[in-house]
CSV table of C-alpha atoms in Angstrom, one decimal:
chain,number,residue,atom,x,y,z
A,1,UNK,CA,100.7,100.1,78.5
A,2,UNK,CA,98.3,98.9,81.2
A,3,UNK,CA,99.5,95.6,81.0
A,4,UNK,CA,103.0,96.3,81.5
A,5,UNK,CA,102.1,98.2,84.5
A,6,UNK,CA,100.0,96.5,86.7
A,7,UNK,CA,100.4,93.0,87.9
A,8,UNK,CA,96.5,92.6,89.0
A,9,UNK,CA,93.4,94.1,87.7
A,10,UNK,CA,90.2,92.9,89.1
A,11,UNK,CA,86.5,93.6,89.6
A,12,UNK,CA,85.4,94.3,93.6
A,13,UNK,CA,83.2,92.9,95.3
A,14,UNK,CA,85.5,89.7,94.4
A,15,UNK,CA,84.0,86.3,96.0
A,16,UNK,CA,87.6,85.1,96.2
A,17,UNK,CA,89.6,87.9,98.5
A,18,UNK,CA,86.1,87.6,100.2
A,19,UNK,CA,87.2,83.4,101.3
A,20,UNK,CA,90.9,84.5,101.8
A,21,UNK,CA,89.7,86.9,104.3
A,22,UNK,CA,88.1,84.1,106.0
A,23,UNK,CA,91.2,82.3,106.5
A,24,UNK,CA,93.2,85.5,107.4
A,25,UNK,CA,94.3,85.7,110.6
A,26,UNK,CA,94.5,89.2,112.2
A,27,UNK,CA,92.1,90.3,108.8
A,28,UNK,CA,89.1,91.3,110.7
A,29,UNK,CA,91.5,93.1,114.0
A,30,UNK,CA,93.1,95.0,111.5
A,31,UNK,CA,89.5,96.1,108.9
A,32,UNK,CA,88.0,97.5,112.0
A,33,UNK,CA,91.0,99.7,112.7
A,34,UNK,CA,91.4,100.7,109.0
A,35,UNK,CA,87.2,101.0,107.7
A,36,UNK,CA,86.3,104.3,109.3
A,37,UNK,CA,89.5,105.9,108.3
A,38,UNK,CA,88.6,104.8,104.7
A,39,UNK,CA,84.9,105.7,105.0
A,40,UNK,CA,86.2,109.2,106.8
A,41,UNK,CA,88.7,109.6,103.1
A,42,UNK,CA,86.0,107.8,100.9
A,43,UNK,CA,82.8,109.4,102.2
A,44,UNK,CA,83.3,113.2,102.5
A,45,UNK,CA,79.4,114.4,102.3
A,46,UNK,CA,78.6,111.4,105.1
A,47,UNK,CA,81.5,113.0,107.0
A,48,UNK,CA,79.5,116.6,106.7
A,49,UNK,CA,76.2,114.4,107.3
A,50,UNK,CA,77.6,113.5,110.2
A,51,UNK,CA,78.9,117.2,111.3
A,52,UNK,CA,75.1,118.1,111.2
A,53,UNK,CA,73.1,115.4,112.7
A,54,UNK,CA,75.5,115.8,115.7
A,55,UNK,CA,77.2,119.3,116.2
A,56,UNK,CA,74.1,121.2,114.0
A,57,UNK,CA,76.4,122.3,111.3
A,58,UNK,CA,79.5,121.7,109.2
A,59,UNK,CA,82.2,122.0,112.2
A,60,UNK,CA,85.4,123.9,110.8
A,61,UNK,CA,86.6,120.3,111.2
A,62,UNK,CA,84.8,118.7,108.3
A,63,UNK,CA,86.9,120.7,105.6
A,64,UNK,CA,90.1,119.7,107.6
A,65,UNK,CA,89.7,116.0,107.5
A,66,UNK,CA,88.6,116.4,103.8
A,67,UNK,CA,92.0,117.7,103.2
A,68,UNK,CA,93.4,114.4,104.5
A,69,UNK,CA,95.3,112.2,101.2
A,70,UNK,CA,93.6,108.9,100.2
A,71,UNK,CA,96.9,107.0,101.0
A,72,UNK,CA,97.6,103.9,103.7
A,73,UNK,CA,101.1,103.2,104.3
A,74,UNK,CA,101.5,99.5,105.4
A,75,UNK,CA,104.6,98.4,106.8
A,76,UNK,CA,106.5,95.2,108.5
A,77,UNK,CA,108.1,92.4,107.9
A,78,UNK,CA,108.2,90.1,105.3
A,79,UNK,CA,105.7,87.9,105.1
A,80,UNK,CA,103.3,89.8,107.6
A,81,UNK,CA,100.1,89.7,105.2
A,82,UNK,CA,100.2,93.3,104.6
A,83,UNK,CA,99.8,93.1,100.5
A,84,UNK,CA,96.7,90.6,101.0
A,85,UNK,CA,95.2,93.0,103.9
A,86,UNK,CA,94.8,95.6,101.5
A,87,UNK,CA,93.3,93.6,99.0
A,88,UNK,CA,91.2,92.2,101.1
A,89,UNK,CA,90.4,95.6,102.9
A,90,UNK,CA,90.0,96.9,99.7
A,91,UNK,CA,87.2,94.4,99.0
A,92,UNK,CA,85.2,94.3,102.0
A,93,UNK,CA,85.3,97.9,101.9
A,94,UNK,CA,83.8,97.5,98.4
A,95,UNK,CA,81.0,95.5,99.6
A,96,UNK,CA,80.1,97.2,103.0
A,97,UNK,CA,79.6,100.1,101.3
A,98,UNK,CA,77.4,98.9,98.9
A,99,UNK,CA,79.5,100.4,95.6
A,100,UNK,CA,81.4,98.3,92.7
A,101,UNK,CA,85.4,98.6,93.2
A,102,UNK,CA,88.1,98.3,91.4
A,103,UNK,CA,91.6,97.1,92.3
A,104,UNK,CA,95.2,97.5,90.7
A,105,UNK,CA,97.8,96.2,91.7
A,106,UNK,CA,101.5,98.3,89.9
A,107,UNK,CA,103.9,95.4,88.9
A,108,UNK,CA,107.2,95.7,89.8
A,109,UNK,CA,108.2,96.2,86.4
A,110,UNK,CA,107.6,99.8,87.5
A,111,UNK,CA,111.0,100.3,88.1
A,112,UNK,CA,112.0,100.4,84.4
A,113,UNK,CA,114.4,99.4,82.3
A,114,UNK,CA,116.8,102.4,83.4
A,115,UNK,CA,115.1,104.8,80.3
A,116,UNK,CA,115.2,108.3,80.9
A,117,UNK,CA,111.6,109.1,82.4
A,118,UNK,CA,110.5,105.8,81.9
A,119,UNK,CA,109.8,105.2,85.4
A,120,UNK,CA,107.9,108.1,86.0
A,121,UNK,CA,105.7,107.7,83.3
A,122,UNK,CA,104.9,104.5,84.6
A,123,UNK,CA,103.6,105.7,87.9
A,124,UNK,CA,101.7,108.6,85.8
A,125,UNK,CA,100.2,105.9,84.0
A,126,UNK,CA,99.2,104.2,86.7
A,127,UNK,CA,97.2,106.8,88.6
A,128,UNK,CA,95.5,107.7,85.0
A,129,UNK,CA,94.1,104.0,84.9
A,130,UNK,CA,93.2,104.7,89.0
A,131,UNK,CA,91.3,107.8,88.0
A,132,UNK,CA,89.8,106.5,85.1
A,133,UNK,CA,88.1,103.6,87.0
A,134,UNK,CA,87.1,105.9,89.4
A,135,UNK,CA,83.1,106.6,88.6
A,136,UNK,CA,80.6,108.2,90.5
A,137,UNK,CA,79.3,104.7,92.0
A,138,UNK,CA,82.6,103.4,91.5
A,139,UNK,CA,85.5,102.8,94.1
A,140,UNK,CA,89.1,102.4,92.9
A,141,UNK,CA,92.4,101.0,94.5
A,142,UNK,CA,95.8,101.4,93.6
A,143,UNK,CA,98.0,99.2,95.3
A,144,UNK,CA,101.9,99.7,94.9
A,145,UNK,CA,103.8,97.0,96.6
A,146,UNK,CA,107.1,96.8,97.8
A,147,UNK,CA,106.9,100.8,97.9
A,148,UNK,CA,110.3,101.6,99.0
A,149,UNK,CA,111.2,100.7,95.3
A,150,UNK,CA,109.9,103.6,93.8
A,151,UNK,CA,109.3,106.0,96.8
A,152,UNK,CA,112.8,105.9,98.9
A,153,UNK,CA,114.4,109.2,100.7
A,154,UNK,CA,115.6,111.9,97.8
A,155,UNK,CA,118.6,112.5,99.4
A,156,UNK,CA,119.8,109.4,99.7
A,157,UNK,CA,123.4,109.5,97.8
A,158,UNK,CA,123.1,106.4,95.5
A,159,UNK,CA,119.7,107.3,94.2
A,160,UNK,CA,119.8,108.1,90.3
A,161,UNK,CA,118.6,110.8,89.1
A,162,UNK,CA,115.5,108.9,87.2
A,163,UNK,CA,114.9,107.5,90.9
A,164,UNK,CA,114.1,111.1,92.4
A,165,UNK,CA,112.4,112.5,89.2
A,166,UNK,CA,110.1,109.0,90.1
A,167,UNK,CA,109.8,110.0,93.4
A,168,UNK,CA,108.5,113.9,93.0
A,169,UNK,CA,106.2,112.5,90.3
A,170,UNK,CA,104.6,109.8,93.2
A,171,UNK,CA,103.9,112.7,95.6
A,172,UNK,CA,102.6,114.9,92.7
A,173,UNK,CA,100.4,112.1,91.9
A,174,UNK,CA,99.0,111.4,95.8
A,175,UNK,CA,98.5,115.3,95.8
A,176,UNK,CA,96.7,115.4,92.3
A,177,UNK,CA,94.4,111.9,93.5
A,178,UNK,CA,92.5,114.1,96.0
A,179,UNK,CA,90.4,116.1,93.2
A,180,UNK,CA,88.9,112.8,92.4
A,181,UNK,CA,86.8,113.7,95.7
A,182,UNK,CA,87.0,110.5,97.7
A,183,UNK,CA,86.5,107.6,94.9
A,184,UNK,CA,89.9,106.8,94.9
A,185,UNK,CA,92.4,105.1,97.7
A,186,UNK,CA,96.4,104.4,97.0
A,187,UNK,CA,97.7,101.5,99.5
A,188,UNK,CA,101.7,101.5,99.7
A,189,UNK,CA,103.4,98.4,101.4
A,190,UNK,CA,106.8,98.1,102.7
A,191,UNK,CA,109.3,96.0,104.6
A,192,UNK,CA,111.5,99.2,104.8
A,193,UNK,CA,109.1,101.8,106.2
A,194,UNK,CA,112.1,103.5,107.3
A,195,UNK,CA,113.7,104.4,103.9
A,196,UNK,CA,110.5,105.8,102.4
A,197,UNK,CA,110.7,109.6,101.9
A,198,UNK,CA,109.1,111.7,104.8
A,199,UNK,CA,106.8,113.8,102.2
A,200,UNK,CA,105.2,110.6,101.6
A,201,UNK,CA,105.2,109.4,105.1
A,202,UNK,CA,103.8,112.5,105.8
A,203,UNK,CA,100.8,112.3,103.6
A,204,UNK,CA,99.1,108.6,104.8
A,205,UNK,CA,96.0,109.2,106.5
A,206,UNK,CA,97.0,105.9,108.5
A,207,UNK,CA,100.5,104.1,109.0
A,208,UNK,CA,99.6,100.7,109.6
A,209,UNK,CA,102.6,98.5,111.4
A,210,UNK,CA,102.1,94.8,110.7
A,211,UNK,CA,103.7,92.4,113.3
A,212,UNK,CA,104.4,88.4,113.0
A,213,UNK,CA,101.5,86.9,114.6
A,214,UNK,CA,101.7,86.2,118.5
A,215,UNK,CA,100.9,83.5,120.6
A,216,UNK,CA,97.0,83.6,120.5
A,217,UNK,CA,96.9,84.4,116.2
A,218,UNK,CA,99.7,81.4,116.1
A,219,UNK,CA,97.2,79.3,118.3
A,220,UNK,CA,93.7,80.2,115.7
A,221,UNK,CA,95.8,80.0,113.0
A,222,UNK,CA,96.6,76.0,113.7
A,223,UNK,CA,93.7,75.3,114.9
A,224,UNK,CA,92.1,76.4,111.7
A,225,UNK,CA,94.3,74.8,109.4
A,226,UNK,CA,95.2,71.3,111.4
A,227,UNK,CA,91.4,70.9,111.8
A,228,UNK,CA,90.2,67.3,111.4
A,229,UNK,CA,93.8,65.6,112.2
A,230,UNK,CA,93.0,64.8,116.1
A,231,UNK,CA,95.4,67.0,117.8
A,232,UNK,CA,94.9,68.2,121.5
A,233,UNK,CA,94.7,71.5,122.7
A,234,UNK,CA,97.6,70.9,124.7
A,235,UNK,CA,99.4,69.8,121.5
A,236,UNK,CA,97.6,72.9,119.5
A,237,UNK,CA,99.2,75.1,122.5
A,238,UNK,CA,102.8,73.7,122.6
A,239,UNK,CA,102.9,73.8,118.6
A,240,UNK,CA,101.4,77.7,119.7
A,241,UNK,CA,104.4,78.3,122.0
A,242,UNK,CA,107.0,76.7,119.7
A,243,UNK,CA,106.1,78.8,116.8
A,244,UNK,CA,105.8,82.5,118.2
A,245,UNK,CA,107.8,85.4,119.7
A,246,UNK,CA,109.4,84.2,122.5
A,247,UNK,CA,109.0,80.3,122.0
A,248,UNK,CA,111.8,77.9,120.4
A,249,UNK,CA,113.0,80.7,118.3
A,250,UNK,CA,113.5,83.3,120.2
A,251,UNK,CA,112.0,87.0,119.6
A,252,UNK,CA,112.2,85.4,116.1
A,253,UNK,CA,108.6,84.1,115.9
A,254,UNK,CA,106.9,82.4,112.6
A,255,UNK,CA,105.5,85.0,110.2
A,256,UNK,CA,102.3,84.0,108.6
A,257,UNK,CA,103.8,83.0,105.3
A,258,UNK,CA,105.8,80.9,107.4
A,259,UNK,CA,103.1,78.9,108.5
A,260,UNK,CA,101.6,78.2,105.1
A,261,UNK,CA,104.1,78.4,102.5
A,262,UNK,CA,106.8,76.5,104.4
A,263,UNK,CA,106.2,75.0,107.8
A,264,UNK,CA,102.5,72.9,107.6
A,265,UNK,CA,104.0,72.2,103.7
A,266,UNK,CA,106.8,70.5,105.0
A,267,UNK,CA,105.1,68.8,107.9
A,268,UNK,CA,102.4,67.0,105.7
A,269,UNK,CA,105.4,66.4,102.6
A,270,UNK,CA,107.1,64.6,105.6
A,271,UNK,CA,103.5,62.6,106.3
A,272,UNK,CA,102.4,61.9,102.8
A,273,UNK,CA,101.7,59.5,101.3
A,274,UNK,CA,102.3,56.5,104.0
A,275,UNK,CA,101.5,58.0,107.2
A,276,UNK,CA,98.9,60.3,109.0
A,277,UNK,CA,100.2,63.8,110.1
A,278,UNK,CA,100.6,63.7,113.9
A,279,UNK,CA,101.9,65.8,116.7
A,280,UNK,CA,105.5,64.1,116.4
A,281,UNK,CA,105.6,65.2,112.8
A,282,UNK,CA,104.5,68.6,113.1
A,283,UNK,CA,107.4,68.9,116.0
A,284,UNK,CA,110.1,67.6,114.1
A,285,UNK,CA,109.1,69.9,111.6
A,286,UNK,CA,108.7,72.9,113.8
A,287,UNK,CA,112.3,71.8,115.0
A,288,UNK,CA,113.7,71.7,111.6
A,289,UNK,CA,112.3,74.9,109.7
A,290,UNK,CA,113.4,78.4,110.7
A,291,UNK,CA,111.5,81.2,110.7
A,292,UNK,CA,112.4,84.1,107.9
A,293,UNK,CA,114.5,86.7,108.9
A,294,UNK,CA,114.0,89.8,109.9
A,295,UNK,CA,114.7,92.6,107.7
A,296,UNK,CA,115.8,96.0,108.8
């Protein structure tokens, strides 16, 4: 059953979401807003620790941010980097905290093949296999992506019933998750944040809103990956200005994906294998491929 539920299942501290962290841009901005909110949920007798070593006792407040759910709603558009942030949060965590992790990743087979209860057992078995890797010295991860899938409003008129019985048994699941006492952390990521019921929204300890890159992340983000070809920083900048909110595209900037799945692929197919890349190329390019749309 495992294998038909999860896309990904993999040992933490993982060397390789360590070197795509490296090369994420916006990774390290967005950690250090995220790691003491997933220490605070992770860490509930440092939390008391703290209470003492500062206040003299366990402040009413400890037992209130213990109540807090282990779940991180990430949101924004396509191609944003939100499903890679929390693997990669997910792993540095791992490491920084000095404990072995474990990461899985529901497929989006989730959704069934229209059974009766099929997809709610599904999610059920997924949190079993999250609790089950959860060990004393162990960290888990449950990472459901493209969450508004499984976890859309109730009400909404052309929701099947299956759909809604899936939904209760998600929030009966992020309730239930909490008597694993802070070993365990659920990540959901969306392009519709909106659609995703409000008892769920509800219980994130953190919404995190993931924007296309601006000006200055379009900027590190070439000069990382054209390094070596002999551009400018005046070209670097122009290519900067071309490619984000407000430059030849309007409000419509590049998303990351953008960048490295279709623009700088293009640019060096149009090079290879006669002529060096150049600043002309990358232009034309930048003149020729459209960013992704936004979705609503």
């Amino acid at each position: 059953m495992a294998q038909d539920t999860f896309d990904t299942q993999r040992e933490l501290p993982a060397r390789e979401l360590e070197n795509i962290a490296e090369t994420l841009v916006g990774f390290e901005r967005h950690y250090e807003a995220l790691k003491n909110h997933l220490m605070v949920v992770l860490s509930p007798d440092h939390v008391d620790e703290w209470s003492r070593k500062y206040h003299k006792q366990n402040i009413p407040l400890c037992k209130v941010i213990q109540q807090r759910y282990p779940l991180f709603l990430f949101s924004g558009d396509v191609g944003t980097g939100k499903t890679v942030t929390a693997e990669c949060a997910a792993n540095r965590l791992a490491k920084d905290m000095g404990r072995e992790g474990f990461l899985l990743k529901l497929s989006t087979r989730v959704r069934g093949r229209g059974l009766h209860g099929e997809m709610s057992q599904l999610i059920q078995d997924a949190f079993e296999n999250l609790t089950t890797q959860a060990g004393k010295k162990r960290l888990s991860f449950l990472l459901i992506d493209e969450a508004d899938s499984i976890a859309s409003f109730r009400s909404m008129e052309q929701m099947h019933q299956e759909e809604k019985a899936a939904v209760n048994t998600l929030i009966q699941k992020i309730d239930e998750i909490r008597q694993v006492g802070g070993r365990a952390v659920v990540f959901l990521c969306t392009n519709r944040a909106h659609v995703i019921d409000q008892a769920i929204v509800r219980r994130a300890a953190l919404h995190v809103e993931f924007t296309r890159p601006n000006r200055e992340e379009c900027l590190k983000l070439l000069t990382h990956d054209l390094e070596g070809i002999g551009l400018t920083p005046e070209e670097l900048n122009e290519l900067a200005s071309l490619t984000s909110a407000g430059g030849h595209y309007g409000d419509n900037g590049y998303t990351f994906s953008d960048f490295r799945l279709r623009f700088l692929p293009e640019a060096l197919a149009r090079s290879f294998p006669d002529r060096a890349l150049t600043f002309g190329i990358l232009k034309e390019t930048v003149l020729a491929v459209r960013p992704s749309p936004r979705i609503d």
